Every structure is written in C-alpha cells, then in structure tokens.
PDB file of N, CA and C in Angstrom:
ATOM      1  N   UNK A1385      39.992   8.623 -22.342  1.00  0.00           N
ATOM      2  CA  UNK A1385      39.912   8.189 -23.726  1.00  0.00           C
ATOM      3  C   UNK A1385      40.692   9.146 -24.638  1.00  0.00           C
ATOM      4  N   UNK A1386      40.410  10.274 -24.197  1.00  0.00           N
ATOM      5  CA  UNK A1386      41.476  11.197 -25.480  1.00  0.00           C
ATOM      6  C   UNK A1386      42.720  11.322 -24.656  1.00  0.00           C
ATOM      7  N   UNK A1387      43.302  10.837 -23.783  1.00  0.00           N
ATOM      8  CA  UNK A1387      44.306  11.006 -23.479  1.00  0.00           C
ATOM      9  C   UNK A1387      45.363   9.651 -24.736  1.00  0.00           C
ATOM     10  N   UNK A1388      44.365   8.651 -24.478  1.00  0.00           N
ATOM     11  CA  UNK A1388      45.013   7.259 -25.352  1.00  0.00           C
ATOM     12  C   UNK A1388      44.859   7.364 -26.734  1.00  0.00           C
ATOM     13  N   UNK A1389      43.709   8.398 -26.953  1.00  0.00           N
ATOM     14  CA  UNK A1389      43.604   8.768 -28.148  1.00  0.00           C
ATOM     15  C   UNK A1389      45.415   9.877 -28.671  1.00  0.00           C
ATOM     16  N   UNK A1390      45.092  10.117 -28.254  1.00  0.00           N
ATOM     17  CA  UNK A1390      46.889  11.506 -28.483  1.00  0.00           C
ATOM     18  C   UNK A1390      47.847  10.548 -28.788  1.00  0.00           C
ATOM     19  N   UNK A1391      47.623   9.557 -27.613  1.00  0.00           N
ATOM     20  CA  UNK A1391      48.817   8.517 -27.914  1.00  0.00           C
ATOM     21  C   UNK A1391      48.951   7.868 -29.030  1.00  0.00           C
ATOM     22  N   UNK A1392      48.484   7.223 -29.127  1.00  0.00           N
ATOM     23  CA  UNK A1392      47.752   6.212 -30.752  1.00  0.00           C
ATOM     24  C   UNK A1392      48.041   6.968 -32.093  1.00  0.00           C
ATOM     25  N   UNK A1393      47.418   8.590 -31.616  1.00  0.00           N
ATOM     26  CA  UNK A1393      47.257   9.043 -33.242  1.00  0.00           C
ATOM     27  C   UNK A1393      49.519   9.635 -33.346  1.00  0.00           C
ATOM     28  N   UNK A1394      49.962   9.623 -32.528  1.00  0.00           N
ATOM     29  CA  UNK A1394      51.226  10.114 -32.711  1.00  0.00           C
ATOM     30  C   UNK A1394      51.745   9.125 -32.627  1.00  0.00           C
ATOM     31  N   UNK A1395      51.705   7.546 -31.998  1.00  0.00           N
ATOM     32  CA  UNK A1395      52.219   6.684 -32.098  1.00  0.00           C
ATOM     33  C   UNK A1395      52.062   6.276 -33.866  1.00  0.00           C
ATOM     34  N   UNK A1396      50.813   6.114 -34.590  1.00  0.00           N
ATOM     35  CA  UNK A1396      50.670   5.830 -36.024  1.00  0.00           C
ATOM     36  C   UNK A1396      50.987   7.134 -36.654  1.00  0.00           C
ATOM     37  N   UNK A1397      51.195   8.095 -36.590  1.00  0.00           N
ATOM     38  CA  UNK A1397      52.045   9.231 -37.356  1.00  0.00           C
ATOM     39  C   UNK A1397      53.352   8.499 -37.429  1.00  0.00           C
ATOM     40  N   UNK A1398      54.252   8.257 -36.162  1.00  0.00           N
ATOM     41  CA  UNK A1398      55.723   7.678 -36.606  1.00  0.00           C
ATOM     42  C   UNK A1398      55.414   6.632 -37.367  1.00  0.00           C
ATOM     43  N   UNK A1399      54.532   5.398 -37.072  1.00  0.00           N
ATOM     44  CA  UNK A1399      54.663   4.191 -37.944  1.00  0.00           C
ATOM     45  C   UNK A1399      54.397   4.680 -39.589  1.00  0.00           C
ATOM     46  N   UNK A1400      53.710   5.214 -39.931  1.00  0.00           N
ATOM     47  CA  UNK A1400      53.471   6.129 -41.462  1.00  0.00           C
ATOM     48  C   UNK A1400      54.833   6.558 -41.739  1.00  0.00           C
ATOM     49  N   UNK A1401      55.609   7.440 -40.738  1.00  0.00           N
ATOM     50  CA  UNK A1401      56.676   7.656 -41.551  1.00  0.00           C
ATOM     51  C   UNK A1401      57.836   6.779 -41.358  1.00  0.00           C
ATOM     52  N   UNK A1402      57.563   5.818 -41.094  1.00  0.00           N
ATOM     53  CA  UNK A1402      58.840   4.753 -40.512  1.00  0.00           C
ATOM     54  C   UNK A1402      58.669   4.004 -41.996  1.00  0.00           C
ATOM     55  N   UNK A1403      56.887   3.810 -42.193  1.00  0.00           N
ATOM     56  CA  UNK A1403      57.200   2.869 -43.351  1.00  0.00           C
ATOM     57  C   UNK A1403      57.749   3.917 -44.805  1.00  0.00           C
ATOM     58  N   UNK A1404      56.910   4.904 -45.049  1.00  0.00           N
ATOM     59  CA  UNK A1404      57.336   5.711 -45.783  1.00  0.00           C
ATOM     60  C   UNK A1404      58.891   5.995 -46.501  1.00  0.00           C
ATOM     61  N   UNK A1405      59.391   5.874 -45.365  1.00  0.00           N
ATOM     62  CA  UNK A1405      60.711   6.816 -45.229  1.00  0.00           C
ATOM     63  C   UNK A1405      61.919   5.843 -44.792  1.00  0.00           C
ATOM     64  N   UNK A1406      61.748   4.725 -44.396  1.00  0.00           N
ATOM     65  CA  UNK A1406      62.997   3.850 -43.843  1.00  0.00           C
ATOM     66  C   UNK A1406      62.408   2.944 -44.883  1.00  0.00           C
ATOM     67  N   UNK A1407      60.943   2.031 -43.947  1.00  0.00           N
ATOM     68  CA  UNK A1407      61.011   0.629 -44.483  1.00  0.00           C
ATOM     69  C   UNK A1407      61.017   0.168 -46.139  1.00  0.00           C
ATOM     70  N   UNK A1408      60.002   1.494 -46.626  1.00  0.00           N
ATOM     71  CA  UNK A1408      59.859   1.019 -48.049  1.00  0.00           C
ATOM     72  C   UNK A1408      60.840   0.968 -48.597  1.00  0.00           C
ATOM     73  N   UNK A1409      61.773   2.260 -48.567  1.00  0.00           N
ATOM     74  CA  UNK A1409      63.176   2.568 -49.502  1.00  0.00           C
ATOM     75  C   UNK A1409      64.235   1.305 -48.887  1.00  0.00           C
ATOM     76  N   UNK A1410      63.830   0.716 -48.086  1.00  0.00           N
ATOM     77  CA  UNK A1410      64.724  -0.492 -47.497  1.00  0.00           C
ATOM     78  C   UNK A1410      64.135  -2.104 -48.538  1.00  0.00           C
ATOM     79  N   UNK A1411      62.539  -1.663 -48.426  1.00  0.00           N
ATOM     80  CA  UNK A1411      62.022  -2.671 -49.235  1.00  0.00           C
ATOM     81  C   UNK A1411      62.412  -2.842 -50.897  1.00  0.00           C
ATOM     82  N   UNK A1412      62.111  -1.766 -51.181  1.00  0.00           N
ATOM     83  CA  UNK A1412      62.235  -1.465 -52.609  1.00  0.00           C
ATOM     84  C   UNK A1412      63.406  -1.135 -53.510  1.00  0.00           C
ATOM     85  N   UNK A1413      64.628  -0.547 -52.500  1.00  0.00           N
ATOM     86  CA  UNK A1413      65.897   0.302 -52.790  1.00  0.00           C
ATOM     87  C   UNK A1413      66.876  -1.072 -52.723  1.00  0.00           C
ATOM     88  N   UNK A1414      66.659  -2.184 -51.753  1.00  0.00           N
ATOM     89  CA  UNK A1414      67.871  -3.095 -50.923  1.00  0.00           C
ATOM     90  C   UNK A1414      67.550  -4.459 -50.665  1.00  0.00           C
ATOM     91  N   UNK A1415      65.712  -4.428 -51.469  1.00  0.00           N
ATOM     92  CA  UNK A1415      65.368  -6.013 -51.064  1.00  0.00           C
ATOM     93  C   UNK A1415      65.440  -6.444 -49.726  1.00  0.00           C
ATOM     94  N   UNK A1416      65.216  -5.374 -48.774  1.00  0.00           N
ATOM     95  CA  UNK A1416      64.928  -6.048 -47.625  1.00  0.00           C
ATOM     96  C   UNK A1416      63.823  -5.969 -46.654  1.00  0.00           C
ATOM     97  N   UNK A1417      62.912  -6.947 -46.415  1.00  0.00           N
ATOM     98  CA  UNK A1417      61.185  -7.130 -46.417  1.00  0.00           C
ATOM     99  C   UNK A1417      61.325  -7.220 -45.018  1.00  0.00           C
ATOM    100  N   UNK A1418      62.331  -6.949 -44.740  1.00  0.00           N
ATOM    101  CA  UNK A1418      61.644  -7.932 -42.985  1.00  0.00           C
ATOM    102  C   UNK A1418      61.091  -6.226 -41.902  1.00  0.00           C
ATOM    103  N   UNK A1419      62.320  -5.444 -42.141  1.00  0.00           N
ATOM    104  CA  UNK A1419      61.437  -4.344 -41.611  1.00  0.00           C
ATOM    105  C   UNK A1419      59.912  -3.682 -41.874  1.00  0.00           C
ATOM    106  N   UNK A1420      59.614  -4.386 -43.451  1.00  0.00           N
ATOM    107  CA  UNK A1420      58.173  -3.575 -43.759  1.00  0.00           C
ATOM    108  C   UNK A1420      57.354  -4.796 -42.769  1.00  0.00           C
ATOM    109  N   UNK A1421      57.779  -5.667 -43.065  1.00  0.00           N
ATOM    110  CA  UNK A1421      56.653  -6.774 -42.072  1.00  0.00           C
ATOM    111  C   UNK A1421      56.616  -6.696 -40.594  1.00  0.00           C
ATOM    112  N   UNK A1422      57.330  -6.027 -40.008  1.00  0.00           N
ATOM    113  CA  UNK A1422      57.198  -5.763 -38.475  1.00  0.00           C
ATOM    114  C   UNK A1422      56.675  -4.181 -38.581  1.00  0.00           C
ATOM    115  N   UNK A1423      56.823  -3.190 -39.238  1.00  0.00           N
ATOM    116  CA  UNK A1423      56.631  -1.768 -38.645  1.00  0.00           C
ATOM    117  C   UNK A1423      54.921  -2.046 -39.413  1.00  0.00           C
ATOM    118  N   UNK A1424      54.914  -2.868 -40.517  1.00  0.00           N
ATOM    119  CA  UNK A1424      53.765  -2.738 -41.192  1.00  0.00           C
ATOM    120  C   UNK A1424      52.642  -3.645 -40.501  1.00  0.00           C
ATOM    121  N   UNK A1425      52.962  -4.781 -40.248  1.00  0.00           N
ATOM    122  CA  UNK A1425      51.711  -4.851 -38.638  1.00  0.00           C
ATOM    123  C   UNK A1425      51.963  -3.757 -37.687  1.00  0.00           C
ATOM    124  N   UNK A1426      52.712  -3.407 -37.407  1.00  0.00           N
ATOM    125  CA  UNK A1426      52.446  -2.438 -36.003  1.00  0.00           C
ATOM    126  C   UNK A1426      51.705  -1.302 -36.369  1.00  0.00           C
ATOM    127  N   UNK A1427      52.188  -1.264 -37.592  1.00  0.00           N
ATOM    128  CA  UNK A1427      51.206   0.127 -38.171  1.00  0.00           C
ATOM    129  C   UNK A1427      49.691   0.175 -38.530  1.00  0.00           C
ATOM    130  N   UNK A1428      49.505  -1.661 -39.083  1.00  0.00           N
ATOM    131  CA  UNK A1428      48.496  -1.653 -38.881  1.00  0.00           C
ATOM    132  C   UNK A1428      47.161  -1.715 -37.930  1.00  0.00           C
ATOM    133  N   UNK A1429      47.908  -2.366 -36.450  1.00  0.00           N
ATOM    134  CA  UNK A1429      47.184  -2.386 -35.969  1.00  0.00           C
ATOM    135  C   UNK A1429      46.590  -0.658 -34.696  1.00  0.00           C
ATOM    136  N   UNK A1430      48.226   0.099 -34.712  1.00  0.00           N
ATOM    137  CA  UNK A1430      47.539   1.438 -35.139  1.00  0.00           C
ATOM    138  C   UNK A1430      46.744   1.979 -35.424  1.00  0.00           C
ATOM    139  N   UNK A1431      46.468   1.442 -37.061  1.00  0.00           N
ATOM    140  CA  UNK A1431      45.694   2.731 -37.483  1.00  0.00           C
ATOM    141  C   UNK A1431      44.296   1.869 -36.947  1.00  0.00           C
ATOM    142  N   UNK A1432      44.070   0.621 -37.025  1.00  0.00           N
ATOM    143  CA  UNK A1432      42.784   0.496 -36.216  1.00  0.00           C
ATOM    144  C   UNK A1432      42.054   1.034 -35.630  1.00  0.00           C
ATOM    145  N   UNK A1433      43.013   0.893 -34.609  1.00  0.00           N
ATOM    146  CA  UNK A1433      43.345   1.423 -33.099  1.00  0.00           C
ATOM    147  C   UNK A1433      42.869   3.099 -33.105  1.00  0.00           C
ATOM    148  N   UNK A1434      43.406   3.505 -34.397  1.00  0.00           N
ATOM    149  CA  UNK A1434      43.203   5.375 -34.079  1.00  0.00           C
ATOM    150  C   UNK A1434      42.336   5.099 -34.971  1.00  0.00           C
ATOM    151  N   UNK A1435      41.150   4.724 -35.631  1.00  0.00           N
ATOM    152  CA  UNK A1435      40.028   4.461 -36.078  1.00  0.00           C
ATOM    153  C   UNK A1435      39.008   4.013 -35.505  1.00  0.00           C
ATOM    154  N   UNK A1436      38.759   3.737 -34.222  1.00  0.00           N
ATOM    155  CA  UNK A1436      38.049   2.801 -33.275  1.00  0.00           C
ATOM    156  C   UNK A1436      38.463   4.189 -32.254  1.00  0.00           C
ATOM    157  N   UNK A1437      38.931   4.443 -32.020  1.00  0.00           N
ATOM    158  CA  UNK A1437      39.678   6.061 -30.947  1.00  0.00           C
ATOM    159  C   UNK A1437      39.037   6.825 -31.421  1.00  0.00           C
ATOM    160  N   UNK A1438      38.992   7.030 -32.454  1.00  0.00           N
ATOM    161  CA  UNK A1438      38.503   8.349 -33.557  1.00  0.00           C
ATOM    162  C   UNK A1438      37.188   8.979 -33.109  1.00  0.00           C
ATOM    163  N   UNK A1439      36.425   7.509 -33.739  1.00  0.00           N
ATOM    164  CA  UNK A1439      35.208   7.137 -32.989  1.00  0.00           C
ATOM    165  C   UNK A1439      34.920   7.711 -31.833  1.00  0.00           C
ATOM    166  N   UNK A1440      35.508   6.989 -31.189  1.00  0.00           N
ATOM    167  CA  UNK A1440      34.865   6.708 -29.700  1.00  0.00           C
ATOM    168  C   UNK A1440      35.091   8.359 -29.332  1.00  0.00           C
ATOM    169  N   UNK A1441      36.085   9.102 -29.546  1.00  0.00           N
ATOM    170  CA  UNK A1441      36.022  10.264 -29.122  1.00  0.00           C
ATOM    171  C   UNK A1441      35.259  11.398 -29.496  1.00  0.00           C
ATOM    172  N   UNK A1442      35.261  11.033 -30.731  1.00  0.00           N
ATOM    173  CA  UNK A1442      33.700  12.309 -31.286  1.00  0.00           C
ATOM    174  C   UNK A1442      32.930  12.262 -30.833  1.00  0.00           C
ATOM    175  N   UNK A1443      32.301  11.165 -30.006  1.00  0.00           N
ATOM    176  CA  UNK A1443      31.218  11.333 -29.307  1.00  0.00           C
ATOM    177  C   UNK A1443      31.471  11.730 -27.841  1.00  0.00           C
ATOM    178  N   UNK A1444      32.418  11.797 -27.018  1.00  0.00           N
ATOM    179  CA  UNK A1444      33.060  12.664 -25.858  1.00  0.00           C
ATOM    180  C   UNK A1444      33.400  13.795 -26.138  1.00  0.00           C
ATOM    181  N   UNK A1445      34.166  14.694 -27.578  1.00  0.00           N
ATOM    182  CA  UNK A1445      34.006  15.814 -27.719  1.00  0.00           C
ATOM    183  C   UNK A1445      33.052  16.488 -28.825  1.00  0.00           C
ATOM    184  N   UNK A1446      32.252  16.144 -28.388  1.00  0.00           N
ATOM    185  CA  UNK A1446      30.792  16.475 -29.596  1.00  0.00           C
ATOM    186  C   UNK A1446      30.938  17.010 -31.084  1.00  0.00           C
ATOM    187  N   UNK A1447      32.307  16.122 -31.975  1.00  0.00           N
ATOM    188  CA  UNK A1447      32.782  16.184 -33.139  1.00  0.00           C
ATOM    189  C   UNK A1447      31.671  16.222 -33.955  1.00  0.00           C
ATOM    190  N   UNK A1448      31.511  17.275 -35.211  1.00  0.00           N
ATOM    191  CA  UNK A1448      30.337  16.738 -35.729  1.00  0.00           C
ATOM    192  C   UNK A1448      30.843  15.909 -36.580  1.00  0.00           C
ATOM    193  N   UNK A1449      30.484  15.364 -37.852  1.00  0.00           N
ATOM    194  CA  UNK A1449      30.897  14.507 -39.045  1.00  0.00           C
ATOM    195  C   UNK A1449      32.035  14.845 -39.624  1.00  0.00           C
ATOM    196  N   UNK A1450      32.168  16.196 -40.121  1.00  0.00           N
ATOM    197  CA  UNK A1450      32.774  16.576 -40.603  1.00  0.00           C
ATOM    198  C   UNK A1450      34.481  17.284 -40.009  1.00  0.00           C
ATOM    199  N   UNK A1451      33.969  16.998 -38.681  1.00  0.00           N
ATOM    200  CA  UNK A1451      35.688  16.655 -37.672  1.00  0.00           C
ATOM    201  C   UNK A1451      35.779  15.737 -37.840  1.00  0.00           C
ATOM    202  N   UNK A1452      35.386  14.750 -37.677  1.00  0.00           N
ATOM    203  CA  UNK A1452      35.476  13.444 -37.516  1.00  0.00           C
ATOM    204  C   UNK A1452      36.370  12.856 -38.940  1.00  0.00           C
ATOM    205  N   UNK A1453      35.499  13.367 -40.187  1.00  0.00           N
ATOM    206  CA  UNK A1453      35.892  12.855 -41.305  1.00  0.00           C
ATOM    207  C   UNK A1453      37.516  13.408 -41.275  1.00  0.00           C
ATOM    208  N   UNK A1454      38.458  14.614 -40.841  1.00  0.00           N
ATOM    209  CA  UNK A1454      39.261  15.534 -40.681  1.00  0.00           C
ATOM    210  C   UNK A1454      40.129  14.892 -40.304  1.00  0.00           C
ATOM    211  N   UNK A1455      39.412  14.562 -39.031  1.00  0.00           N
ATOM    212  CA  UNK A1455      40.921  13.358 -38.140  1.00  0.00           C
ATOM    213  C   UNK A1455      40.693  11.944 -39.037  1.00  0.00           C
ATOM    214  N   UNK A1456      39.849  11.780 -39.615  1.00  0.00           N
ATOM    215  CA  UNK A1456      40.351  10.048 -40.027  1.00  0.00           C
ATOM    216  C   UNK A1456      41.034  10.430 -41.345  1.00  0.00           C
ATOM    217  N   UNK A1457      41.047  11.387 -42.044  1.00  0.00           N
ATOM    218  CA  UNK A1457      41.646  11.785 -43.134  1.00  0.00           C
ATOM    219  C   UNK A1457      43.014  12.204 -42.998  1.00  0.00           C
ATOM    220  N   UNK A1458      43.822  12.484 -41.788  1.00  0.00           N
ATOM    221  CA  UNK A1458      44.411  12.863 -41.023  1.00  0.00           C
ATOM    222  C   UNK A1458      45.668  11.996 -40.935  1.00  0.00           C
ATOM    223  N   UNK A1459      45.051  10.731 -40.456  1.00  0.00           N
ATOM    224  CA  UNK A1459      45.709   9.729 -40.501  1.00  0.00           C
ATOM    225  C   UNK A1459      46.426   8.548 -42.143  1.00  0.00           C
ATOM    226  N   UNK A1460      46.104   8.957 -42.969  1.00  0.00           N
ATOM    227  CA  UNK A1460      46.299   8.802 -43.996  1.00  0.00           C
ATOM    228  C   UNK A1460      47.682   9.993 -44.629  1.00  0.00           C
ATOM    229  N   UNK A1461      47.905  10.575 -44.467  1.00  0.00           N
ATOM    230  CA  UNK A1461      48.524  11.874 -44.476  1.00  0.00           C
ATOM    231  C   UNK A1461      49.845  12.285 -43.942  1.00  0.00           C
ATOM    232  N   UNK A1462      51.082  11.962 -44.724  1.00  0.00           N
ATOM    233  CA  UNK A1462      51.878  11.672 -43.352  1.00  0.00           C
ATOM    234  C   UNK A1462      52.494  13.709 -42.623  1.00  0.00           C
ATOM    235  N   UNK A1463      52.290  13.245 -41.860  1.00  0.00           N
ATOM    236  CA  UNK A1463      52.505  14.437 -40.413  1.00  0.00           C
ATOM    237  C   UNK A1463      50.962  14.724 -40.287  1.00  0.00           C
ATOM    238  N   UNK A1464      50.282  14.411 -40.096  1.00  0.00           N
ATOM    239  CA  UNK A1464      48.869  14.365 -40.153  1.00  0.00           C
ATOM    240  C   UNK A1464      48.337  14.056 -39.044  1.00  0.00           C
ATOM    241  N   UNK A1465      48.706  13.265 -38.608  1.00  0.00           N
ATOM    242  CA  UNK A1465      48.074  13.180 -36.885  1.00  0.00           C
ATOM    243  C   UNK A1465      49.067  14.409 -35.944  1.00  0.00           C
ATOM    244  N   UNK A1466      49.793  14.426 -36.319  1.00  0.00           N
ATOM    245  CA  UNK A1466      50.689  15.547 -35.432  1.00  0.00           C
ATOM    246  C   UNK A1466      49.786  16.947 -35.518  1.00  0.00           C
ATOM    247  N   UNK A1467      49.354  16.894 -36.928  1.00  0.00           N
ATOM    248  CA  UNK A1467      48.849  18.428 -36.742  1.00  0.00           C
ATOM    249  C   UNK A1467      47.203  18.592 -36.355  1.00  0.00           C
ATOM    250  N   UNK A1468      46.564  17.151 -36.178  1.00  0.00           N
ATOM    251  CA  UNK A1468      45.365  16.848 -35.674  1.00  0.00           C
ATOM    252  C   UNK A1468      45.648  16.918 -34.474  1.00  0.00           C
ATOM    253  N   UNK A1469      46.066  16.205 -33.925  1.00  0.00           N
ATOM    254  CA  UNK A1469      47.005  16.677 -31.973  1.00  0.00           C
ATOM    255  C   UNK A1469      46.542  18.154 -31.733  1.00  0.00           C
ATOM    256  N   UNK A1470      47.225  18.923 -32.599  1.00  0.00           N
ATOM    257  CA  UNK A1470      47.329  20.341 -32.299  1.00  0.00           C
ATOM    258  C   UNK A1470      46.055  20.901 -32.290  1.00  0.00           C
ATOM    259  N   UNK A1471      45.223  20.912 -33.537  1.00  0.00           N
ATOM    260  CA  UNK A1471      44.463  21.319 -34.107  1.00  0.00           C
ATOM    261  C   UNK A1471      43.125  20.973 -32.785  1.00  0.00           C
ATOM    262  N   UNK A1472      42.753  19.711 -32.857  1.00  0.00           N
ATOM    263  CA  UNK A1472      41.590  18.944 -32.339  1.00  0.00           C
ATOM    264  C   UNK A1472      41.545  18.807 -30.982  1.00  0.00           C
ATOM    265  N   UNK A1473      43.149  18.343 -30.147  1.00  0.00           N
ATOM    266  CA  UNK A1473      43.142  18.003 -28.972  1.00  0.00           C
ATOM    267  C   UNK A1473      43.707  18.497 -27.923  1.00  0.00           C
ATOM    268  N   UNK A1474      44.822  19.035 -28.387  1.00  0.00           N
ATOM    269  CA  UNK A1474      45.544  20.019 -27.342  1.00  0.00           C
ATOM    270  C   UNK A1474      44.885  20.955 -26.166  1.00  0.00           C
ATOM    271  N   UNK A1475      44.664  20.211 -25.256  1.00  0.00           N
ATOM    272  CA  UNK A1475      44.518  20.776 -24.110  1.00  0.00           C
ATOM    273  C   UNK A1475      43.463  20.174 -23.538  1.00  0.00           C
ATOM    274  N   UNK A1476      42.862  19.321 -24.290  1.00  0.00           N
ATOM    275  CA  UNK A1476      41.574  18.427 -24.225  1.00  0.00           C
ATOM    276  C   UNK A1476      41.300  17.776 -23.266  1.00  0.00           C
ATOM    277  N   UNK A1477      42.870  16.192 -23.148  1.00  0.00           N
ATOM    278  CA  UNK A1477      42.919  15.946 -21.801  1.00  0.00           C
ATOM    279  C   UNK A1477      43.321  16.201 -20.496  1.00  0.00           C
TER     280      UNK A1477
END
C-alpha cells in the first residue's frame, strides 16, 4: 500500500504542476481548453486516489491526525507531495 501510495502522491505532484504551469497559461494565455480537460481529469482522479491512499496508510503507519492532516495538505501545495515522499515515506516501503 505505501509503495502505490509514493506512486500516486508523485504521480499528482506532476499533474498540479502540469496544470499550474503548462495547462492553465495554455488555457488562459492562448484559449486553449483541451489540455486543461485531459491533465484536469487525470489530476482529478489523482488526487482522489492520494486521498483514499492517504487514508488507508495512516492506519499502516500509525499516522496520528495531525500527519495525516500534513500529507493531505501536502497535496494541495505544489512540490508538496515530493517533499511528503521525503519527509513521511522514504524508506517505508
């Protein structure tokens, strides 16, 4: 589980900065929507994904609340799961 967890939370770190940093300024700069509508489902179903992970792993590494709240705050944040990786999991799985 925290192995898929690592995955997920660095897979939705790039989608955050894909939309951030390519799609919006593509959306907003050039009028062109079609990249926010593909990276922006993928992103959403991501962050689900590392929200439902989040979960499930605090209770395999006996997170109290207030980790927990850390990494989901984390993800909101862009480079934020990268430094939750480091911080929380590295070496875990």
């Amino acid at each position: 589980m925290i192995k898929a967890f690592q995955i997920i939370s660095i897979l939705e770190g790039i989608s955050l900065l894909l939309i951030l940093f390519v799609t919006m300024p593509l959306k907003y700069g050039f009028d062109n929507h079609g990249p926010n509508q593909v990276i922006g489902m993928a992103h959403g179903l991501l962050f689900l994904t590392y929200v439902v992970l989040a979960i499930l792993v605090k209770y395999e590494l006996n997170w109290n609340f207030k980790t927990l709240l850390i990494v989901l705050l984390c993800s909101i944040i862009p480079f934020g799961t990268f430094w939750m990786d480091k911080q929380y999991l590295k070496g875990k799985a």
